[in-house]
Short mmCIF file of C-alpha atoms in Angstrom, two decimals:
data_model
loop_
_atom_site.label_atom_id
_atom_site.label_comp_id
_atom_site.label_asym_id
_atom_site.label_seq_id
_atom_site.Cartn_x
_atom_site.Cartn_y
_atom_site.Cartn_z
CA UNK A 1 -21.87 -18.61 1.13
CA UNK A 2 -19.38 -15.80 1.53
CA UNK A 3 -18.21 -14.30 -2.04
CA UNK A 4 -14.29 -14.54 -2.93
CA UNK A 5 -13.14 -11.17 -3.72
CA UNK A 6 -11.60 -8.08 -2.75
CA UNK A 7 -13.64 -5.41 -1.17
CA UNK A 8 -12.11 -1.59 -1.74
CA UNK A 9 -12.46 0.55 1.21
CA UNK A 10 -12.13 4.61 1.25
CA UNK A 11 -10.69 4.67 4.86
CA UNK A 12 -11.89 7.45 6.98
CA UNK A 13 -9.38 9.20 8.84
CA UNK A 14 -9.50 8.30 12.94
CA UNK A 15 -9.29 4.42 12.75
CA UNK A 16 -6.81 1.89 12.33
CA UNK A 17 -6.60 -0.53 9.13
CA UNK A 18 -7.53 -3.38 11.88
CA UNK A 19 -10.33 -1.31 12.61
CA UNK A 20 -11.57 -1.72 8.97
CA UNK A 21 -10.78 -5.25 9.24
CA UNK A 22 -13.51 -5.89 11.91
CA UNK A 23 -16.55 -3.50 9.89
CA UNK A 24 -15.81 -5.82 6.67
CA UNK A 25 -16.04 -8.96 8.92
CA UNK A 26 -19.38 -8.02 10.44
CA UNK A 27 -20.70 -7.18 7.01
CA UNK A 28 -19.65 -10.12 5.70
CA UNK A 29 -19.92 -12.30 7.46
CA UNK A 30 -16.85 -14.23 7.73
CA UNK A 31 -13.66 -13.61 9.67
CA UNK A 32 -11.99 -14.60 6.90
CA UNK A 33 -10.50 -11.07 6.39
CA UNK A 34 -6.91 -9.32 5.75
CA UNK A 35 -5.65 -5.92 4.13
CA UNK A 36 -2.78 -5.15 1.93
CA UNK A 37 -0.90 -1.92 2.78
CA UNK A 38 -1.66 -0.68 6.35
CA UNK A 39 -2.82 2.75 6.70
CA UNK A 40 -2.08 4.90 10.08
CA UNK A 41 -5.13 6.17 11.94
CA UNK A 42 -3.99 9.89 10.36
CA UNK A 43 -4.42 8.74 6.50
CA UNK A 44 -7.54 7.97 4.46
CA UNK A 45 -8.17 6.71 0.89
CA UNK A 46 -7.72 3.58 -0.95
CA UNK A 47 -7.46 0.41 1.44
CA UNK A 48 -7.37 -3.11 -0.65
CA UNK A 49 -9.05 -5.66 1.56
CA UNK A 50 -9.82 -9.93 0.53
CA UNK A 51 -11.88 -11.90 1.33
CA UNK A 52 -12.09 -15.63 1.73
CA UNK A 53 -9.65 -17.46 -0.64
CA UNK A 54 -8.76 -13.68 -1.98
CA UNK A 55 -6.65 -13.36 1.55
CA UNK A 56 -4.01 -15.54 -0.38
CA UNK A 57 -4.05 -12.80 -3.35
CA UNK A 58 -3.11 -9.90 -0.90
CA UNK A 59 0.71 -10.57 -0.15
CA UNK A 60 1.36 -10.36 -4.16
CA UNK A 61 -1.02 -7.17 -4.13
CA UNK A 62 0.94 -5.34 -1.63
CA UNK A 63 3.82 -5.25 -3.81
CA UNK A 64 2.17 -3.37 -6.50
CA UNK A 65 3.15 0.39 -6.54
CA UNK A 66 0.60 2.98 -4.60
CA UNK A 67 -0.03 6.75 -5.35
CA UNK A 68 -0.38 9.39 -2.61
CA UNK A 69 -1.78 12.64 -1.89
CA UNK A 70 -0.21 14.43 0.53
CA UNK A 71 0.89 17.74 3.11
CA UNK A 72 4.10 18.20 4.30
CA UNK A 73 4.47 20.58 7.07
CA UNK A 74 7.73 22.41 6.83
CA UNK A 75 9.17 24.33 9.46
CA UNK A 76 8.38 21.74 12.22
CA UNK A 77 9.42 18.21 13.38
CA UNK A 78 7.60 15.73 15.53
CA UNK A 79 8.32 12.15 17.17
CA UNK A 80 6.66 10.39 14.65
CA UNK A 81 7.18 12.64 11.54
CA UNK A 82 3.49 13.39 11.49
CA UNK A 83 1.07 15.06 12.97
CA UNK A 84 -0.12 12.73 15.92
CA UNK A 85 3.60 12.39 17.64
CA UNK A 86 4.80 15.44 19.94
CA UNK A 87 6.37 18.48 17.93
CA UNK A 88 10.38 18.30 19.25
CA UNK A 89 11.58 21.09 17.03
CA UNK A 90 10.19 24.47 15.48
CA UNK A 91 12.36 26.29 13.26
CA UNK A 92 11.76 29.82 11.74
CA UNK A 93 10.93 29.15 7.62
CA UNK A 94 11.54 32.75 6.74
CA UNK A 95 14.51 32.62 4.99
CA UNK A 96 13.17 29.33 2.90
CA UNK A 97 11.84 30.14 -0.79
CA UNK A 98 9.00 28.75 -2.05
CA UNK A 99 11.09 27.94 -5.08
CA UNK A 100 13.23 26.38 -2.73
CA UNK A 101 10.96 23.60 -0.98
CA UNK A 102 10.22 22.85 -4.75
CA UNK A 103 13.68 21.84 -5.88
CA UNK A 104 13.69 19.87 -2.25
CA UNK A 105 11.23 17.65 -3.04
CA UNK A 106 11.37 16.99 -6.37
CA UNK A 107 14.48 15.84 -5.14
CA UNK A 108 13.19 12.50 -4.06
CA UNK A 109 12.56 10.89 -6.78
CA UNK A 110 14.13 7.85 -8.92
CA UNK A 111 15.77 4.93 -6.84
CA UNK A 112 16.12 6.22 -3.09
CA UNK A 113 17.89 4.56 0.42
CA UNK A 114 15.33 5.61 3.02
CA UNK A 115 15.49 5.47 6.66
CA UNK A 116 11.75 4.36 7.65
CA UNK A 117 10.30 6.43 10.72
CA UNK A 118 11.21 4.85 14.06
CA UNK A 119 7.60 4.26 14.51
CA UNK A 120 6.68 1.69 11.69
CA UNK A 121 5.05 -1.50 11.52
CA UNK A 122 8.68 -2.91 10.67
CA UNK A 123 9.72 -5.70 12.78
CA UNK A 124 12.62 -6.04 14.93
CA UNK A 125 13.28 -9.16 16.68
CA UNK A 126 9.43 -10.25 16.34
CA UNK A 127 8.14 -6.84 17.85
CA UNK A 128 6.92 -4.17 15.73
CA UNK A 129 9.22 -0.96 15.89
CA UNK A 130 6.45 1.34 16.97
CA UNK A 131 6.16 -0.90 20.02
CA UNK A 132 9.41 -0.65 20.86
CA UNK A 133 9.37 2.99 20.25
CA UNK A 134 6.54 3.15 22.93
CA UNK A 135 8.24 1.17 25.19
CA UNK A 136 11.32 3.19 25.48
CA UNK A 137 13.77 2.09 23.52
CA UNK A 138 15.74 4.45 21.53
CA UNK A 139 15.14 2.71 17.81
CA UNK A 140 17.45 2.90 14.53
CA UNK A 141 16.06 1.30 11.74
CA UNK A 142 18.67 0.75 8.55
CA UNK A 143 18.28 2.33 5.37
CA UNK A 144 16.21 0.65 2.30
CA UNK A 145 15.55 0.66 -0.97
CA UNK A 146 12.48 2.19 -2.30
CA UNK A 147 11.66 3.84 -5.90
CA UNK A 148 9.36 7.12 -6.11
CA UNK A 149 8.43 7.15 -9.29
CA UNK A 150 6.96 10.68 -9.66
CA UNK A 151 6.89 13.57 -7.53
CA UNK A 152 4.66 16.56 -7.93
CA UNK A 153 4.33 19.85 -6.16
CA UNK A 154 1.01 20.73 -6.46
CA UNK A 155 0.94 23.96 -4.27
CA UNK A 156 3.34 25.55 -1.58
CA UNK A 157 1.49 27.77 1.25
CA UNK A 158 2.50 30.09 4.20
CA UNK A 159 0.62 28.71 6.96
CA UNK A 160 1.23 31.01 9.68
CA UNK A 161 5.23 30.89 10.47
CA UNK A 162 5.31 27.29 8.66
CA UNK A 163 5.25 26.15 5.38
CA UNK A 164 2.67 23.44 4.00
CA UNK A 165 3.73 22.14 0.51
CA UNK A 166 1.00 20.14 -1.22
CA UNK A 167 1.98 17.27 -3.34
CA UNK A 168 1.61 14.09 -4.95
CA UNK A 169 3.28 10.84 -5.48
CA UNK A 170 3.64 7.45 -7.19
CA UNK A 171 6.00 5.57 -5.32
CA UNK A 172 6.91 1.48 -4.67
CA UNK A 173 5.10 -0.43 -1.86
CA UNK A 174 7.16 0.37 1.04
CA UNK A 175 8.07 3.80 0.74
CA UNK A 176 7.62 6.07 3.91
CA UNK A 177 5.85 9.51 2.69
CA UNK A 178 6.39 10.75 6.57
CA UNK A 179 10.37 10.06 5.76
CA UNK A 180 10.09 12.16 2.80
CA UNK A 181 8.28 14.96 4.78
CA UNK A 182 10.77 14.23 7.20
CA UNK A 183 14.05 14.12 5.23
CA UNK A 184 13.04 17.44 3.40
CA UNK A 185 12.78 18.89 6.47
CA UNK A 186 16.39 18.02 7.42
CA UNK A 187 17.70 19.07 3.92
CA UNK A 188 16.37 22.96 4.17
CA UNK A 189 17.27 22.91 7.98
CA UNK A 190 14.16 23.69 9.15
CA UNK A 191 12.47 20.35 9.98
CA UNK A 192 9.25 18.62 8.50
CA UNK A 193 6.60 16.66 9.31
CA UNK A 194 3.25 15.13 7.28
CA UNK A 195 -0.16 16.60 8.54
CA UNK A 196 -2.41 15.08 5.75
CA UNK A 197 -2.04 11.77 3.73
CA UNK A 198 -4.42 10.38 1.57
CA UNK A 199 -3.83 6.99 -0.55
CA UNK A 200 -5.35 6.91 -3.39
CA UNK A 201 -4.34 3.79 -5.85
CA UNK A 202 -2.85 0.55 -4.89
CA UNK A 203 -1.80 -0.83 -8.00
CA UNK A 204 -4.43 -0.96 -10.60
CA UNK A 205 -7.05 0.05 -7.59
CA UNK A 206 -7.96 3.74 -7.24
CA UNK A 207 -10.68 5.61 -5.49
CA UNK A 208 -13.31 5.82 -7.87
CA UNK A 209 -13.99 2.14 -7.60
CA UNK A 210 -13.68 2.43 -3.31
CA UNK A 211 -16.62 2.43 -1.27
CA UNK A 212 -17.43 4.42 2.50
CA UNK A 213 -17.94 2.22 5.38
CA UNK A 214 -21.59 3.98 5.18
CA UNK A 215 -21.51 2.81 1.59
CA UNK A 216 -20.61 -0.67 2.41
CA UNK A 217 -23.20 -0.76 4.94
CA UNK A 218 -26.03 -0.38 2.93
CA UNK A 219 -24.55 -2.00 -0.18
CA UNK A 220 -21.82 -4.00 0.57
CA UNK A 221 -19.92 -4.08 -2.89
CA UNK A 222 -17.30 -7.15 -3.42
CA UNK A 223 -15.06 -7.40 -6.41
CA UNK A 224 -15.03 -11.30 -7.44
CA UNK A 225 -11.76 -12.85 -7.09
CA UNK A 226 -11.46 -13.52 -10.84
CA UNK A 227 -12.59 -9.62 -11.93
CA UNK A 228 -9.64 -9.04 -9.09
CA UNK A 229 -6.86 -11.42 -10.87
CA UNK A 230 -7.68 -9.76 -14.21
CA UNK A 231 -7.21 -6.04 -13.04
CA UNK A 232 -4.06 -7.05 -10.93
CA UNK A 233 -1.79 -9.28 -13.04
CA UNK A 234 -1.35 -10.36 -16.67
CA UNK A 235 -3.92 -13.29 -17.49
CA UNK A 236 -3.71 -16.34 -20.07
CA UNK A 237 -6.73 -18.36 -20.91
CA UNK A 238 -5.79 -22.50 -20.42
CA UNK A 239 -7.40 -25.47 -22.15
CA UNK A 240 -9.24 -28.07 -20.13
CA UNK A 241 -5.56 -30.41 -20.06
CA UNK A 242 -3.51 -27.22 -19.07
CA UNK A 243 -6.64 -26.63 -15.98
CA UNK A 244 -6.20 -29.63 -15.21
CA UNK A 245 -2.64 -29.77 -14.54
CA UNK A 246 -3.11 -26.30 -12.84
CA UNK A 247 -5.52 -27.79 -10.28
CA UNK A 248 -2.38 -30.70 -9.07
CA UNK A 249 0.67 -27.29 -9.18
CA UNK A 250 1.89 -28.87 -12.15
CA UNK A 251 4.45 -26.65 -14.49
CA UNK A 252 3.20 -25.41 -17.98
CA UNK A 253 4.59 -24.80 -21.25
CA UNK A 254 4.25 -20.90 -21.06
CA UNK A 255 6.37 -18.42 -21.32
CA UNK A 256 5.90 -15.46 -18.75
CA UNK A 257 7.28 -11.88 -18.16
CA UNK A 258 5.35 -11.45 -15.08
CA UNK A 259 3.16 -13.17 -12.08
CA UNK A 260 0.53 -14.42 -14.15
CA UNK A 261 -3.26 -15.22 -13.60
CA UNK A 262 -4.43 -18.45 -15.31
CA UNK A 263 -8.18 -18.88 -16.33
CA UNK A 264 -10.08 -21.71 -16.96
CA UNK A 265 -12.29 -22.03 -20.39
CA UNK A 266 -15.14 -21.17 -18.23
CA UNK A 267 -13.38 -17.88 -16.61
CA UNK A 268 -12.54 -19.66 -13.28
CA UNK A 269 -9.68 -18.03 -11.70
CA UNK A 270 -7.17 -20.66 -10.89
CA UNK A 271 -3.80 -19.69 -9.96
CA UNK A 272 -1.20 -17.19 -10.09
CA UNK A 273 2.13 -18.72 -12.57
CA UNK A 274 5.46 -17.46 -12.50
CA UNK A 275 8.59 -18.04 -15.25
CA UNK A 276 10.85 -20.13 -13.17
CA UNK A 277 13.49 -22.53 -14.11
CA UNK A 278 12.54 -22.83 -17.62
CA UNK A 279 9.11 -23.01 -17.28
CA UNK A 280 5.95 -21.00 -15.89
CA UNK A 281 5.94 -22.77 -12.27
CA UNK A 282 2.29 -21.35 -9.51
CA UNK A 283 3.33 -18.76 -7.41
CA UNK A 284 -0.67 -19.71 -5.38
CA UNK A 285 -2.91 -22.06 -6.54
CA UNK A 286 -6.84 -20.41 -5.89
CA UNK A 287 -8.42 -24.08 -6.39
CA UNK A 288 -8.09 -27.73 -5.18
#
């Protein structure tokens, strides 16, 4: 029987997230297999996959906040604001400071409205924007929220006539680092672009506990789902009556701050609880 749990994947660079999808199911076994957090082809690092009943944990993991390494090319700007669209602008980057594409990008930080490339996974009438994009159609997505927590630059180089600013990020699920590269571009008039992106942390998840696909494939490493609930969310120990009325979706008399995970005396994971309406109410129920 296939294990419940999460399996962490360092992503190679080259191959799509559904690419990872498929190795995990041949190794293990089931097709019972989703990610949280798509990565493009271009980026590597830190992809959160489930397995089995830990599918249903994924949609709360994706909103957890994810850190970044990252390049962003300055001086140039491409279709898809990184490095695999077609370059539609070069600028020179002589007159920019080095001091100057500092202040810029520090700049994003705090509580942003950001325009997501054209060519995201974001849908639009049912059909993903990057398949519009590729169909023809001239695509304006609206602005949204997002929250970059910290912003560090790390190293600023001369490249050449470009400029390639290293740096690093903690941002909320759903923030764009090729709009950043992007939008600093626009702000010192020169253009940008992102030629290197590496994730590495999705929530509580970073890469010293994620595994090769050459790793997997000789030791194919799962995190059980319950070792997965603890590092992910608050957790509360029940009683047998309180496990019990877990196992129907029954309210409890808790009160919670966050998305909880609820254990069993034994350590059984059994559901994720939420504070609602006076009382902690399941947000997903992991048992019958």
């Amino acid at each position: 029987m296939t294990v419940s749990g999460l399996v962490l994947v360092d992503k190679p660079a080259g191959i799509t997230s559904h690419d990872v999808v498929s190795r995990i199911r041949r190794l293990a076994g089931t097709r019972k297999v989703g990610h949280a957090g798509t990565l493009d082809p271009m980026a590597t690092g830190v992809l959160v996959l489930g397995i089995e009943r830990a599918t249903r944990l994924l949609g709360h993991l994706m909103l957890s906040d994810k850190a970044y390494d990252a390049t962003v090319r300055l001086g140039v700007a491409t279709t898809t604001d990184d490095a695999e669209g077609d370059v539609v602008a070069t600028s020179s980057t002589n007159a920019v400071t080095d001091d100057a594409v500092r202040e810029v990008l520090t700049e994003f930080t705090g509580d942003l409205l950001q325009v997501p490339t054209a060519v995201s996974a974001i849908k639009i009438g049912g059909k993903r924007a990057y398949q519009r994009v590729r169909e023809g159609e001239d695509v304006q997505l609206s602005a949204r929220p997002v929250t970059v927590h910290e912003l560090v630059v790390r190293d600023v180089r001369r490249p050449g006539d470009a400029i390639d600013a290293d740096i690093s990020l903690r941002c909320s699920s759903g923030t764009y680092v090729r709009a950043i590269a992007r939008d600093a571009g626009v702000r010192l008039d020169v253009g940008g672009h992102l030629t290197a992106l590496r994730r590495t942390a999705v929530g509580p998840y970073g890469l010293a506990g994620a595994r090769t696909l050459e790793q997997l494939a000789d030791d194919f490493e799962v995190v059980p789902i319950a070792a997965a609930a603890r590092a992910a969310f608050p957790s509360v120990e029940l009683d047998d009556d309180a496990s019990r009325r877990v196992r129907f979706g029954r309210p409890l008399d808790l009160e919670l701050r966050a998305p909880t995970a609820v254990f069993a005396p034994d350590g059984e994971f059994l559901a994720l609880y939420e504070h609602r309406d006076g009382k902690a109410r399941p947000v997903a129920v992991f048992v019958g």
